[in-house]
Coordinates of C-alpha atoms and ligand atoms in Angstrom, one line a residue:
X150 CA 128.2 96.8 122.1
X151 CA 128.1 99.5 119.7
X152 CA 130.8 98.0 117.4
X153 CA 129.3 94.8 117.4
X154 CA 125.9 96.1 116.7
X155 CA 127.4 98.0 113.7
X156 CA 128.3 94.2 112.3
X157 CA 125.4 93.4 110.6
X158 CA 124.4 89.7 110.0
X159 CA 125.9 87.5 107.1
X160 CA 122.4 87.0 105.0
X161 CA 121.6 90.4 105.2
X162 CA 124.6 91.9 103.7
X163 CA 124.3 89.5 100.8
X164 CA 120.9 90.1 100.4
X165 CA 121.8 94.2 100.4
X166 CA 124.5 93.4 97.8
X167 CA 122.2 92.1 95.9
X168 CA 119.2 94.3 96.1
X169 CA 121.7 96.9 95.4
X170 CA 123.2 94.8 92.2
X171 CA 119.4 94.1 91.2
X172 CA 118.0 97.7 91.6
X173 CA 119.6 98.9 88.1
X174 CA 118.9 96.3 86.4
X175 CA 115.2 95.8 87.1
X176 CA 115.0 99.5 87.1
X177 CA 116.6 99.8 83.7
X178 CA 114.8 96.6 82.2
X179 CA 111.2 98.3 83.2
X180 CA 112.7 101.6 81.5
X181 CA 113.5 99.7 78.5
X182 CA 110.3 97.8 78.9
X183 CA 108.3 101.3 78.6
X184 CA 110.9 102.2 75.4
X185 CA 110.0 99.0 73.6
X186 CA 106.4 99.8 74.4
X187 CA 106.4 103.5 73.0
X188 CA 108.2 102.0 70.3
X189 CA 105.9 99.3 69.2
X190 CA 103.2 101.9 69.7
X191 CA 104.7 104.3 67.6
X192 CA 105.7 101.6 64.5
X193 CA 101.8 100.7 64.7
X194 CA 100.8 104.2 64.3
X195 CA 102.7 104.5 61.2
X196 CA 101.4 101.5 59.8
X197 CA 97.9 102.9 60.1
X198 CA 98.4 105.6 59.0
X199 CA 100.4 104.4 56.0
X200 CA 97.7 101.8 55.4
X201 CA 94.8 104.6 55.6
X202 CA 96.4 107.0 52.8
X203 CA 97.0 104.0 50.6
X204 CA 93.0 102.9 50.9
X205 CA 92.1 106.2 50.6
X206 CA 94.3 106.1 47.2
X207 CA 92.7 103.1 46.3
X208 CA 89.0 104.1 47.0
X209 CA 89.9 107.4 45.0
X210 CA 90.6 105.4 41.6
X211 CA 87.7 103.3 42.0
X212 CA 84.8 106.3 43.3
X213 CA 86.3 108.3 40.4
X214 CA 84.9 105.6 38.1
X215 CA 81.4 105.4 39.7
X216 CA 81.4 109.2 39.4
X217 CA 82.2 109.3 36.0
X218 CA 79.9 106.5 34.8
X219 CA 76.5 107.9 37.2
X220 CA 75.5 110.2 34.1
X221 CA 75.2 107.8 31.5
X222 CA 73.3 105.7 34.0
X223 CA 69.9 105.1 32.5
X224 CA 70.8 105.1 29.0
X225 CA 71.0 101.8 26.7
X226 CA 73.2 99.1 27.7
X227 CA 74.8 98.9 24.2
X228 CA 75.3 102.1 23.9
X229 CA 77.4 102.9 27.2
X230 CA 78.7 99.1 27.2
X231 CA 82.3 100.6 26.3
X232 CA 82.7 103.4 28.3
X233 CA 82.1 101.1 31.4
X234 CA 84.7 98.5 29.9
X235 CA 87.3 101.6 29.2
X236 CA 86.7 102.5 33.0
X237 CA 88.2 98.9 33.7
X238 CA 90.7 99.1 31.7
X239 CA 92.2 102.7 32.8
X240 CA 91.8 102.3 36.0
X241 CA 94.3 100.0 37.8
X242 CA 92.3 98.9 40.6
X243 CA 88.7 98.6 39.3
X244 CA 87.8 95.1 38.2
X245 CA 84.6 96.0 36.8
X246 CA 81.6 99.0 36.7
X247 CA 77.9 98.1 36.8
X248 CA 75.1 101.1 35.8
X249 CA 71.7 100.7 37.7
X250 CA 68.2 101.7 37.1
X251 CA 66.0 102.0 39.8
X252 CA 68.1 99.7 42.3
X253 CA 68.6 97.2 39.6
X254 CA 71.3 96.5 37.6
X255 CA 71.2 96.7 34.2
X256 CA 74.8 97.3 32.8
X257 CA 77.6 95.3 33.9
X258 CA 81.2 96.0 32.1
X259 CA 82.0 91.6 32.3
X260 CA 78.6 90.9 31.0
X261 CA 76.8 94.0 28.8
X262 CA 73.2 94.0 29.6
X263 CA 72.0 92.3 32.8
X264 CA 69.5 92.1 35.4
X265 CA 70.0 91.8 39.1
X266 CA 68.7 93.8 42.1
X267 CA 71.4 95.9 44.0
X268 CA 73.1 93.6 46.0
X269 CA 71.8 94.0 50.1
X270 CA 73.8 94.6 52.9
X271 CA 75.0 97.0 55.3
X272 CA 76.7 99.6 53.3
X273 CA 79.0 101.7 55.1
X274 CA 78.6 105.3 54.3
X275 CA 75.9 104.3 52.1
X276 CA 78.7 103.7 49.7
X277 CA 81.0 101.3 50.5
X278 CA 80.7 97.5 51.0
X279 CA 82.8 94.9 51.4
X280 CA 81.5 91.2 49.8
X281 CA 83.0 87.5 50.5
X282 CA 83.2 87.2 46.9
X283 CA 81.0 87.2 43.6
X284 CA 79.2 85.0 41.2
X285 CA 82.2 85.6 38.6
X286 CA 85.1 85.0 41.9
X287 CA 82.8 83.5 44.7
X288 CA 86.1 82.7 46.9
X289 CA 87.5 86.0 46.4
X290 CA 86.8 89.0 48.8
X291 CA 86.1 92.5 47.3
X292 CA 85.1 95.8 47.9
X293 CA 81.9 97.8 46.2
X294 CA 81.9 101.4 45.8
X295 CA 78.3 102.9 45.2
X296 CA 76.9 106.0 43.9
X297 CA 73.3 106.4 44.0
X298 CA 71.2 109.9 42.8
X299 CA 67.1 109.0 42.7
X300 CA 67.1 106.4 40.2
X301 CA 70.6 106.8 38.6
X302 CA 73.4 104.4 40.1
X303 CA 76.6 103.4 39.0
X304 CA 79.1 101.2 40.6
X305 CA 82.9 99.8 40.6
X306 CA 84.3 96.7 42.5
X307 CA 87.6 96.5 43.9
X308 CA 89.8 93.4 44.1
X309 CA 90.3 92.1 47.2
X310 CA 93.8 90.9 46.2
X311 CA 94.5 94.5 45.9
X312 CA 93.5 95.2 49.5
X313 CA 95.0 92.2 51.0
X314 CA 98.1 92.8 49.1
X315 CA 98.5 96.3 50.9
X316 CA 97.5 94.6 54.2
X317 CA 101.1 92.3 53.6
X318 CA 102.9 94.9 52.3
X319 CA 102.4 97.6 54.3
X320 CA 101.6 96.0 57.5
X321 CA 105.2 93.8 57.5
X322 CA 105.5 92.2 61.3
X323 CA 102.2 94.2 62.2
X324 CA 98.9 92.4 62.1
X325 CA 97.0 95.1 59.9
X326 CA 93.2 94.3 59.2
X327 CA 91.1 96.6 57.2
X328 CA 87.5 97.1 58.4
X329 CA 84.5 97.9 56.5
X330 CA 80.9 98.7 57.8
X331 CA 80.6 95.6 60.0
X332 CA 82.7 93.4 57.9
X333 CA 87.1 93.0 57.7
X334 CA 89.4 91.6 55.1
X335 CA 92.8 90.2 56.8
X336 CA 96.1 89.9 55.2
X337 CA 95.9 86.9 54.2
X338 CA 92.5 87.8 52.2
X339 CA 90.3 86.3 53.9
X340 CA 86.6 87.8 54.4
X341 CA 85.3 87.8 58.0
X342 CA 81.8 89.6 58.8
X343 CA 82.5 88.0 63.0
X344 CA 84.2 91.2 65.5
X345 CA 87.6 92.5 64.6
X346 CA 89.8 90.6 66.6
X347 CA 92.0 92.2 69.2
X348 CA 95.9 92.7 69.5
X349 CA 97.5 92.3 72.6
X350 CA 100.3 94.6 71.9
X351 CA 100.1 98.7 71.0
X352 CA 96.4 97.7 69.1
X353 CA 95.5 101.3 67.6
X354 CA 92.9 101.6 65.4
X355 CA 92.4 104.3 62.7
X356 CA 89.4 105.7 60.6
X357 CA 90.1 107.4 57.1
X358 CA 88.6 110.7 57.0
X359 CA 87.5 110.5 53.4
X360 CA 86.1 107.0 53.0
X361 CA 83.9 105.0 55.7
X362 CA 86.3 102.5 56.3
X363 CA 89.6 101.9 59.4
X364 CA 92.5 99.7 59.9
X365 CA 92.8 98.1 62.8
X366 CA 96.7 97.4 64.0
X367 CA 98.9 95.6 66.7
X368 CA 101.4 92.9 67.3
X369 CA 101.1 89.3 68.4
X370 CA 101.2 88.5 72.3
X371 CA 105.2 88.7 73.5
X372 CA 106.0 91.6 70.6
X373 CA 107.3 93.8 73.2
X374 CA 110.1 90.9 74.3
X375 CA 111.1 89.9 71.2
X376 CA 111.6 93.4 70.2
X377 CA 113.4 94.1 73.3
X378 CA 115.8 90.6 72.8
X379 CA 116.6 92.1 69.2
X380 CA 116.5 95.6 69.5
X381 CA 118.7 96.3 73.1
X382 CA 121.1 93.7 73.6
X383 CA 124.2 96.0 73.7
X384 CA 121.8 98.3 76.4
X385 CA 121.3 94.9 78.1
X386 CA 124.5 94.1 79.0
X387 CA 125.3 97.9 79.6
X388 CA 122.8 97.4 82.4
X389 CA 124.4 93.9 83.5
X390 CA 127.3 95.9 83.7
X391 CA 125.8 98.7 85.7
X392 CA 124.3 96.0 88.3
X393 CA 127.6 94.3 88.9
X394 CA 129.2 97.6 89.3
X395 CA 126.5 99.1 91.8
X396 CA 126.5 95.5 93.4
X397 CA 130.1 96.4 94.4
X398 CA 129.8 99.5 95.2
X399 CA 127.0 98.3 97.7
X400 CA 128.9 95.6 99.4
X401 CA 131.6 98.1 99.5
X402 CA 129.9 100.7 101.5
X403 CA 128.7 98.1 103.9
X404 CA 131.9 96.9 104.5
X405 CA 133.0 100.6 105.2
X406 CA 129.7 101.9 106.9
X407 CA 129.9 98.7 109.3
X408 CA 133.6 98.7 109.9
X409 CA 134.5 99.4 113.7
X410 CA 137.4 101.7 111.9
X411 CA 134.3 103.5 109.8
X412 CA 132.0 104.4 112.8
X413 CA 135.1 105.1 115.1
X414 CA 136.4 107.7 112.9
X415 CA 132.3 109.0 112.7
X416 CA 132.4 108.8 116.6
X417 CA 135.8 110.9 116.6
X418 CA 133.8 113.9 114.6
X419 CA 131.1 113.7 116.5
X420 CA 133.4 114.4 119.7
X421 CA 131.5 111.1 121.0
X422 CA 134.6 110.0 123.0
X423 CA 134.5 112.5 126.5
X424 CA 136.2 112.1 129.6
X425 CA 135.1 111.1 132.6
X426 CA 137.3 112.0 136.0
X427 CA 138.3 110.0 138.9
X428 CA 139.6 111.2 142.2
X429 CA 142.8 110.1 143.5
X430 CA 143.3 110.9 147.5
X431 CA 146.6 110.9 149.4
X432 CA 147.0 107.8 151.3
X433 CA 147.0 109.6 154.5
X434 CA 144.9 112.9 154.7
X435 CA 142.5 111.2 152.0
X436 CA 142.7 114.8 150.4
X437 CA 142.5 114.5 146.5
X438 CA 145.5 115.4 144.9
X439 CA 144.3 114.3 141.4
X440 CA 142.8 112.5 139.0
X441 CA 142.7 110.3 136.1
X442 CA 141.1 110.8 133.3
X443 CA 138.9 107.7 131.7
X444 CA 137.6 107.6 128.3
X445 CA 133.8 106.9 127.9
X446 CA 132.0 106.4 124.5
X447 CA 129.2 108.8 124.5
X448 CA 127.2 106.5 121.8
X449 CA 124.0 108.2 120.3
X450 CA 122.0 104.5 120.3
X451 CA 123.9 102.9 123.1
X452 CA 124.5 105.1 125.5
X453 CA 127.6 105.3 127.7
X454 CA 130.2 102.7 126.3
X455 CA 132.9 101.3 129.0
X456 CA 136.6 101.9 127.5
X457 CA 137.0 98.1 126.9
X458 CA 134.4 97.4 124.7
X459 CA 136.2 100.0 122.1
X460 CA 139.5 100.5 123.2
X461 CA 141.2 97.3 121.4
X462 CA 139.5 98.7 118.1
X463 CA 141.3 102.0 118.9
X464 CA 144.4 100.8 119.0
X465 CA 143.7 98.0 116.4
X466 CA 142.6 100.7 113.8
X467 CA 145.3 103.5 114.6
X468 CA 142.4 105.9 115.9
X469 CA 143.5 106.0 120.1
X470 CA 146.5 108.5 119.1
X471 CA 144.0 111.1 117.8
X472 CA 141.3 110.1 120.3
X473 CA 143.7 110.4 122.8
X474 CA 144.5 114.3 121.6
X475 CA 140.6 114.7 121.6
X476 CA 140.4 113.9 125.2
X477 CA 143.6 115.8 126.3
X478 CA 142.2 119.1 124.5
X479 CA 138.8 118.1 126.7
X480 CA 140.3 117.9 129.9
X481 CA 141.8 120.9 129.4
X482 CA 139.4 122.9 128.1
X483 CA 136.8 121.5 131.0
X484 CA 139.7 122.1 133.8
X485 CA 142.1 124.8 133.2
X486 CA 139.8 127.4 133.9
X487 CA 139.5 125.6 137.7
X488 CA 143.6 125.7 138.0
X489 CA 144.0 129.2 139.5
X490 CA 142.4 127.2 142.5
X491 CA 144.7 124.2 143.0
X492 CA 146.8 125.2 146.0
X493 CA 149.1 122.1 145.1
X494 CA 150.1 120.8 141.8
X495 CA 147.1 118.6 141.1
X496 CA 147.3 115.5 139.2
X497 CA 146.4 114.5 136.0
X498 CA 146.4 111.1 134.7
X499 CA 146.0 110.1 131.5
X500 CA 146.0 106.6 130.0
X501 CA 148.8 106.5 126.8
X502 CA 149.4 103.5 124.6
X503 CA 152.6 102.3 123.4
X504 CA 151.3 103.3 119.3
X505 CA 151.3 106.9 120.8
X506 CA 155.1 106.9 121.6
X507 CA 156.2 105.9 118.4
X508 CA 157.5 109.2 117.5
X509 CA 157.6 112.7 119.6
X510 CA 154.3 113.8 118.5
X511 CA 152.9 113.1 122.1
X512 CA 155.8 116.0 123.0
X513 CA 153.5 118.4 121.7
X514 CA 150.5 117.4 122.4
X515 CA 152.0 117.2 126.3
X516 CA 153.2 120.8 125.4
X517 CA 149.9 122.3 124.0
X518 CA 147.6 120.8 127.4
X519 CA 150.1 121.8 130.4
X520 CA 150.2 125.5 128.5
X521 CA 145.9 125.9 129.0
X522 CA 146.8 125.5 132.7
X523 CA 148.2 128.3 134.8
X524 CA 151.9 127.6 135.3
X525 CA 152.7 125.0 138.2
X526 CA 149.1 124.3 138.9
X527 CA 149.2 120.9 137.5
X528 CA 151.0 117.5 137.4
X529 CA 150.5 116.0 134.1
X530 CA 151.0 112.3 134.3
X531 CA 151.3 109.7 131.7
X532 CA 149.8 106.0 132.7
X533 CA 152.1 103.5 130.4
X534 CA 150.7 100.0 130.9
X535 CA 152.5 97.3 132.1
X536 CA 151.0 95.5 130.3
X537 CA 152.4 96.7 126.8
X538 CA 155.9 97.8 127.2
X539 CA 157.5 100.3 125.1
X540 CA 160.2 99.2 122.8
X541 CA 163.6 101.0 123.8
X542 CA 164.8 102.6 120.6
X543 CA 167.0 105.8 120.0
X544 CA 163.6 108.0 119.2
X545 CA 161.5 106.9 122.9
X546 CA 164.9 107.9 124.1
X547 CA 164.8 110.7 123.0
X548 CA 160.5 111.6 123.8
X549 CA 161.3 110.1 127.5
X550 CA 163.9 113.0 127.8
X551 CA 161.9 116.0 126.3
X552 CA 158.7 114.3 128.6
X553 CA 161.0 114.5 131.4
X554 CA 162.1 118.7 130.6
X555 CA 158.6 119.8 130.1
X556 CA 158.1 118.5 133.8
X557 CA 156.2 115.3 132.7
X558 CA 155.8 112.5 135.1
X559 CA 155.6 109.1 134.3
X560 CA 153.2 106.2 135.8
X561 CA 153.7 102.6 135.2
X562 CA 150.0 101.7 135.3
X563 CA 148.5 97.8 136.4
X564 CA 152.4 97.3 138.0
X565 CA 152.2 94.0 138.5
X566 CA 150.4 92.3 135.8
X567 CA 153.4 92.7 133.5
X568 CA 157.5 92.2 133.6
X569 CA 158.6 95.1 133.8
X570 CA 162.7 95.4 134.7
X571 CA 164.3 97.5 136.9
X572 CA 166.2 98.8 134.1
X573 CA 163.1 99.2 132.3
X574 CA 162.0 101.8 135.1
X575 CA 164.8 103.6 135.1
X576 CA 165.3 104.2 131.4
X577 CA 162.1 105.9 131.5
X578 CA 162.3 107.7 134.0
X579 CA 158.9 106.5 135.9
X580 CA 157.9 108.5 138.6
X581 CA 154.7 106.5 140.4
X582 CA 153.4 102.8 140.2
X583 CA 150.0 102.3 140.2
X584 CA 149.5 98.7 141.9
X585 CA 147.1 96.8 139.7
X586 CA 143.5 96.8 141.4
X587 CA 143.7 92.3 141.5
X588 CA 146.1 92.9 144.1
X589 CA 144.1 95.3 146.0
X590 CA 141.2 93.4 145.9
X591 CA 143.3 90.0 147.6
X592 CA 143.8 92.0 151.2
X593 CA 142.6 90.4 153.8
X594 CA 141.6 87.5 151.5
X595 CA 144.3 85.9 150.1
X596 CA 147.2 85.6 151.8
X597 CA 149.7 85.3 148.2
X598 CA 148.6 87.9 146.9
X599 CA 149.0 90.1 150.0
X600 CA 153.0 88.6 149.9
X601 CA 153.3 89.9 146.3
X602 CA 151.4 93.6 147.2
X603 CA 154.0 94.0 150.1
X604 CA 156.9 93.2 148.1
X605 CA 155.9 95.3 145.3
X606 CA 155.1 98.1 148.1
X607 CA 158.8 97.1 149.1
X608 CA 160.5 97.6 145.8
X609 CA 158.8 100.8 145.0
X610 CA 160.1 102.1 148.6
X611 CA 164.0 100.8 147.5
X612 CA 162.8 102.1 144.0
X613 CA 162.2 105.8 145.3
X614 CA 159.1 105.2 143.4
X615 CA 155.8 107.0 144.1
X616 CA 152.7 104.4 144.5
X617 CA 149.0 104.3 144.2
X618 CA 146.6 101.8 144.8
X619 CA 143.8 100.9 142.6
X620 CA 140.5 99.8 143.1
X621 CA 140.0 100.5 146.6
X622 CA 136.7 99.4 147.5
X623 CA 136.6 98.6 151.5
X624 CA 137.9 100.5 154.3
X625 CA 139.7 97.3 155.2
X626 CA 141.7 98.0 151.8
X627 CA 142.5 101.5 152.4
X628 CA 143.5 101.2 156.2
X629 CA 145.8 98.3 155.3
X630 CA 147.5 100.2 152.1
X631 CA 147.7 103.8 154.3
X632 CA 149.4 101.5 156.7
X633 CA 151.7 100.2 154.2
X634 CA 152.6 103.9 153.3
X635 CA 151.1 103.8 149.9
X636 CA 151.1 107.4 148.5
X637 CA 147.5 107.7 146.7
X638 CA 144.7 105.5 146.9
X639 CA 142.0 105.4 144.1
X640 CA 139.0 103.8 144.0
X641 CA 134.9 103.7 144.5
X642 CA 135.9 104.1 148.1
X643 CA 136.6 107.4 147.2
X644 CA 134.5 108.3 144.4
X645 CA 133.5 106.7 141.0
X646 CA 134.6 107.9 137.7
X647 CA 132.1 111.2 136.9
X648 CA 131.2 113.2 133.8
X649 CA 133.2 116.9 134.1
X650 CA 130.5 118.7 134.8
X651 CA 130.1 116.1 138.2
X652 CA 133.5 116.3 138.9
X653 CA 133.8 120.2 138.6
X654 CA 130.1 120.7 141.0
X655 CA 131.9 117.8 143.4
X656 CA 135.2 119.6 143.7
X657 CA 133.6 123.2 143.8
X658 CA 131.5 121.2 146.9
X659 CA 134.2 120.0 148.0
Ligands
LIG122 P1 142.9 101.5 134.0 O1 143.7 102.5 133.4 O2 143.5 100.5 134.9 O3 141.7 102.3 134.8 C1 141.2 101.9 136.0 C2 139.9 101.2 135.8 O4 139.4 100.7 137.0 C3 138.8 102.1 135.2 O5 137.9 101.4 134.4 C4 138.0 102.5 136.5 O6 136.7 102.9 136.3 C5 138.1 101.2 137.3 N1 138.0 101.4 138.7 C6 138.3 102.5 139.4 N2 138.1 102.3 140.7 C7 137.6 101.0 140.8 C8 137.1 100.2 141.9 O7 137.1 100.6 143.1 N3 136.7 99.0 141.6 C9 136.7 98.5 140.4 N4 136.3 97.3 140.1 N5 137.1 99.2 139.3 C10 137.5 100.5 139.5 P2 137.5 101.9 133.1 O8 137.2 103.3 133.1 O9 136.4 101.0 132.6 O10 138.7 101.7 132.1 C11 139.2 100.5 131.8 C12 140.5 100.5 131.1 O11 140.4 101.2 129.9 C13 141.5 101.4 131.8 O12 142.1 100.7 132.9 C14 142.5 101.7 130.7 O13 143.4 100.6 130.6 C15 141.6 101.8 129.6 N6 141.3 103.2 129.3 C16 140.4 104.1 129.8 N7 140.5 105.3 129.3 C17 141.6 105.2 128.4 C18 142.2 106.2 127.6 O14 141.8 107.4 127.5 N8 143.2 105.7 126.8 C19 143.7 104.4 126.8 N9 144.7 104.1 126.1 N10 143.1 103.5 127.6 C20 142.1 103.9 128.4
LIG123 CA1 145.1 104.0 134.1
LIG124 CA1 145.1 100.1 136.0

């Protein structure tokens, strides 16, 4: 069932609804994910680099001391004793100079003359080396800058508090290390000669260009959340709003997509709904004198779809009125051009629902298929349904009467099953009563029902009425209804319902 297949199931809707209110919202949180990311990345970068030009300003006060004190290195303590102290004292981060002789030194600014081999170690650049600490500050990290030409050396220490005080200030929420040759002073001043640890968010690590010496930068594990929890919260619930909206919109559009109404009206476009054609015969030369005209649902998935199955959600939904005009302006355009051949008025039924009689619409649309036929070729008649009878108000009135002038006739279709009055049938104007196919299929079986299809053959004799028999099946049916002087038999004794391109190759046969 093509309607009911449409319907999907219960879970699945929800879980579309919210795959649909979801999608933004994941898709937006990764986005924002990659923005906090970049951003972090791009915070650490500047760090570094702020951290580099400050060393590098740093280093450049204390080299310029070593440079200036390397020419006086080799002459007399006493004599240059000063201008190592004045070195000190003008320059705001050297804590004190030291002249050397022959990789000793002999000089020191804190102590005049002295006597201690160079310390060793890994210096990097050959220049720079960064010590746990000192005899004077042994619990104090700081950083040696050394000149060396042959025998001549001079030297200036830096403070480590300098250093780790830039580390702080500069570095802020970033864990900032600076790293020297194989050794690294944190923030927090401490000396450590193990491997520079590593960040787990946006490390970067930067070398000064001047000075053998890098920072090494990054953020604490779960940076990029707590960045994104303080940083987007008005985006957040942008997002949140975004997912409940798109949520809707998806349930929405299931709702329409799998509404019978939805993929009727798609169906309608498609010209899915065709006609198919079946034969009515006169009663007693079994010639046929017309047909009537069944809808079938011409489904792309299901295949051909039985009026039943649809029908109800056509009337339900509004949608049989123009579905109705569809298959009129078919049956036409498949027939007319056969008309010029009908040597008696031939007879075409079509099935009409009480919704379509509401106003005089169905005037025009009468009007519009009997003028594709050639003039007189053709009996166009309307099957009403006993089943639903049609209100009488001042406007059916008035569309029975303008049926009636454009040479309309009128069928009272499954008599039987319903109440109609006499003074229903005569108010509009009915013309044939097709005998509902139940009673038709009770001959020769049950005898009540054989009483009822005689006295309705009866009435529509007294009636003046014009009658044909549905659903003949058996021979036994039709001999017993041609006896009974019904009119027009119809029925798979005489042919099934067929596409229009069967009927029209079965006729020209014919
Ligand atoms: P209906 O108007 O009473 O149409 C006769 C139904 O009986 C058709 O079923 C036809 O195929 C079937 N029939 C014909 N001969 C025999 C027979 O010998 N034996 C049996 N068992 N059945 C036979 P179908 O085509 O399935 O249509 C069913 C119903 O759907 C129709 O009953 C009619 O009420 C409705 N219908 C069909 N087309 C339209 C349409 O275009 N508009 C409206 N409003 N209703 C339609
Ligand atoms: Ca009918
Ligand atoms: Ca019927």
């Amino acid at each position: 069932m093509p309607l009911k297949a449409k319907t999907r199931k219960r879970s699945i809707r929800i879980a579309v609804t919210l795959a649909s209110g979801l999608l933004p919202v994941l898709l937006g949180g990764v986005i924002l994910y990659m923005q906090a990311e970049r951003a972090l990345k791009q915070d650490v970068q500047q760090t570094a680099e702020d951290a580099i030009r400050q060393f590098d300003l740093m280093f450049d006060n204390t080299a310029e001391a070593a440079h200036e004190l390397l020419p006086l290195a080799g002459k007399s303590c006493s004599d240059v004793n000063l201008a190592l102290r004045q070195q000190v004292t003008r320059r705001p981060f050297v804590r004190s100079t030291n002249l050397i002789w022959d990789d000793t030194i002999y000089c020191s600014s804190l102590f005049g003359d002295y006597h201690e081999k160079i310390p060793a170690g890994d210096y990097a650049g050959g220049r720079l080396l960064l010590m746990k600490g000192n005899l004077v500050t042994p619990d104090t990290a700081l950083l040696m800058y050394r000149l060396g030409e042959r025998k001549q050396g001079a030297m200036s220490y830096l403070d480590g508090y300098h250093l780790s005080n830039t580390l702080r200030m500069i570095g802020g929420n970033t864990l900032l290390v600076l790293q020297v040759g194989p050794s690294w002073l944190s923030a927090d001043g401490q000396f450590h000669d193990d491997a520079v640890p590593e960040f787990p968010v946006a490390q970067t690590r930067l070398g000064s260009s001047r000075y053998a010496f890098g920072v090494v930068a990054g953020f604490p594990e779960g940076e990029t959340w707590r960045y994104m929890s303080s940083e987007y919260p008005p985006l957040f619930s942008l997002l949140i709003f975004f997912g409940v909206v798109s949520g809707f919109i998806g349930h929405a559009l299931q709702k329409r997509s799998s509404s019978p109404t939805h993929e009727m009206k798609r169906a309608l476009e498609a010209e899915e709904f065709v006609p198919y054609f079946q034969a009515v015969v006169q009663g007693d030369s079994k010639k046929v004198s017309g047909i009537e005209v069944l809808m079938r649902w011409n489904h792309p998935k299901e295949g051909l779809v039985r009026p039943d199955l649809f029908i109800p959600f056509a009337e339900h939904s509004g949608l049989i009125v123009p579905m109705t005009r569809s298959l009129m302006q078919q049956t036409g355009a498949l027939l007319a051009p056969l008309s010029a051949s009908f040597d008696e008025p031939f007879h075409i039924g079509i099935n009409i629902t009480a919704s379509h009689c509401l106003d005089l619409e169905l005037v025009e649309d009468c009007r519009q298929f009997l003028a594709a036929f050639a003039p007189g070729s053709i009996h166009l008649v309307l099957e009403l349904t006993e089943r639903e009878l049609i209100e009488p108000t001042a406007v059916t009135h008035q569309l029975f009467e303008q049926l009636h002038e454009l040479g309309v006739k009128i069928a009272i279709d499954d008599f039987g099953t319903g109440h109609s009055s006499l003074g229903y049938l005569r108010q509009f104007n009915v013309d044939f009563l097709k005998i509902d196919q139940s009673f038709v299929a009770m001959i020769g079986i049950d005898t009540l029902s054989s009483h009822i299809l005689d006295t309705i053959i009866e009435l529509a004799v007294k009636l003046d009425l014009a009658m044909v028999a549905e659903g003949v099946e058996t021979q036994a049916q039709s001999d017993y209804l041609t006896a009974h002087n019904v009119n027009f038999l119809q029925g798979y004794l005489f042919g099934r319902p067929m596409s229009g391109a069967e009927f029209i190759s079965a006729l020209s046969d014919h």
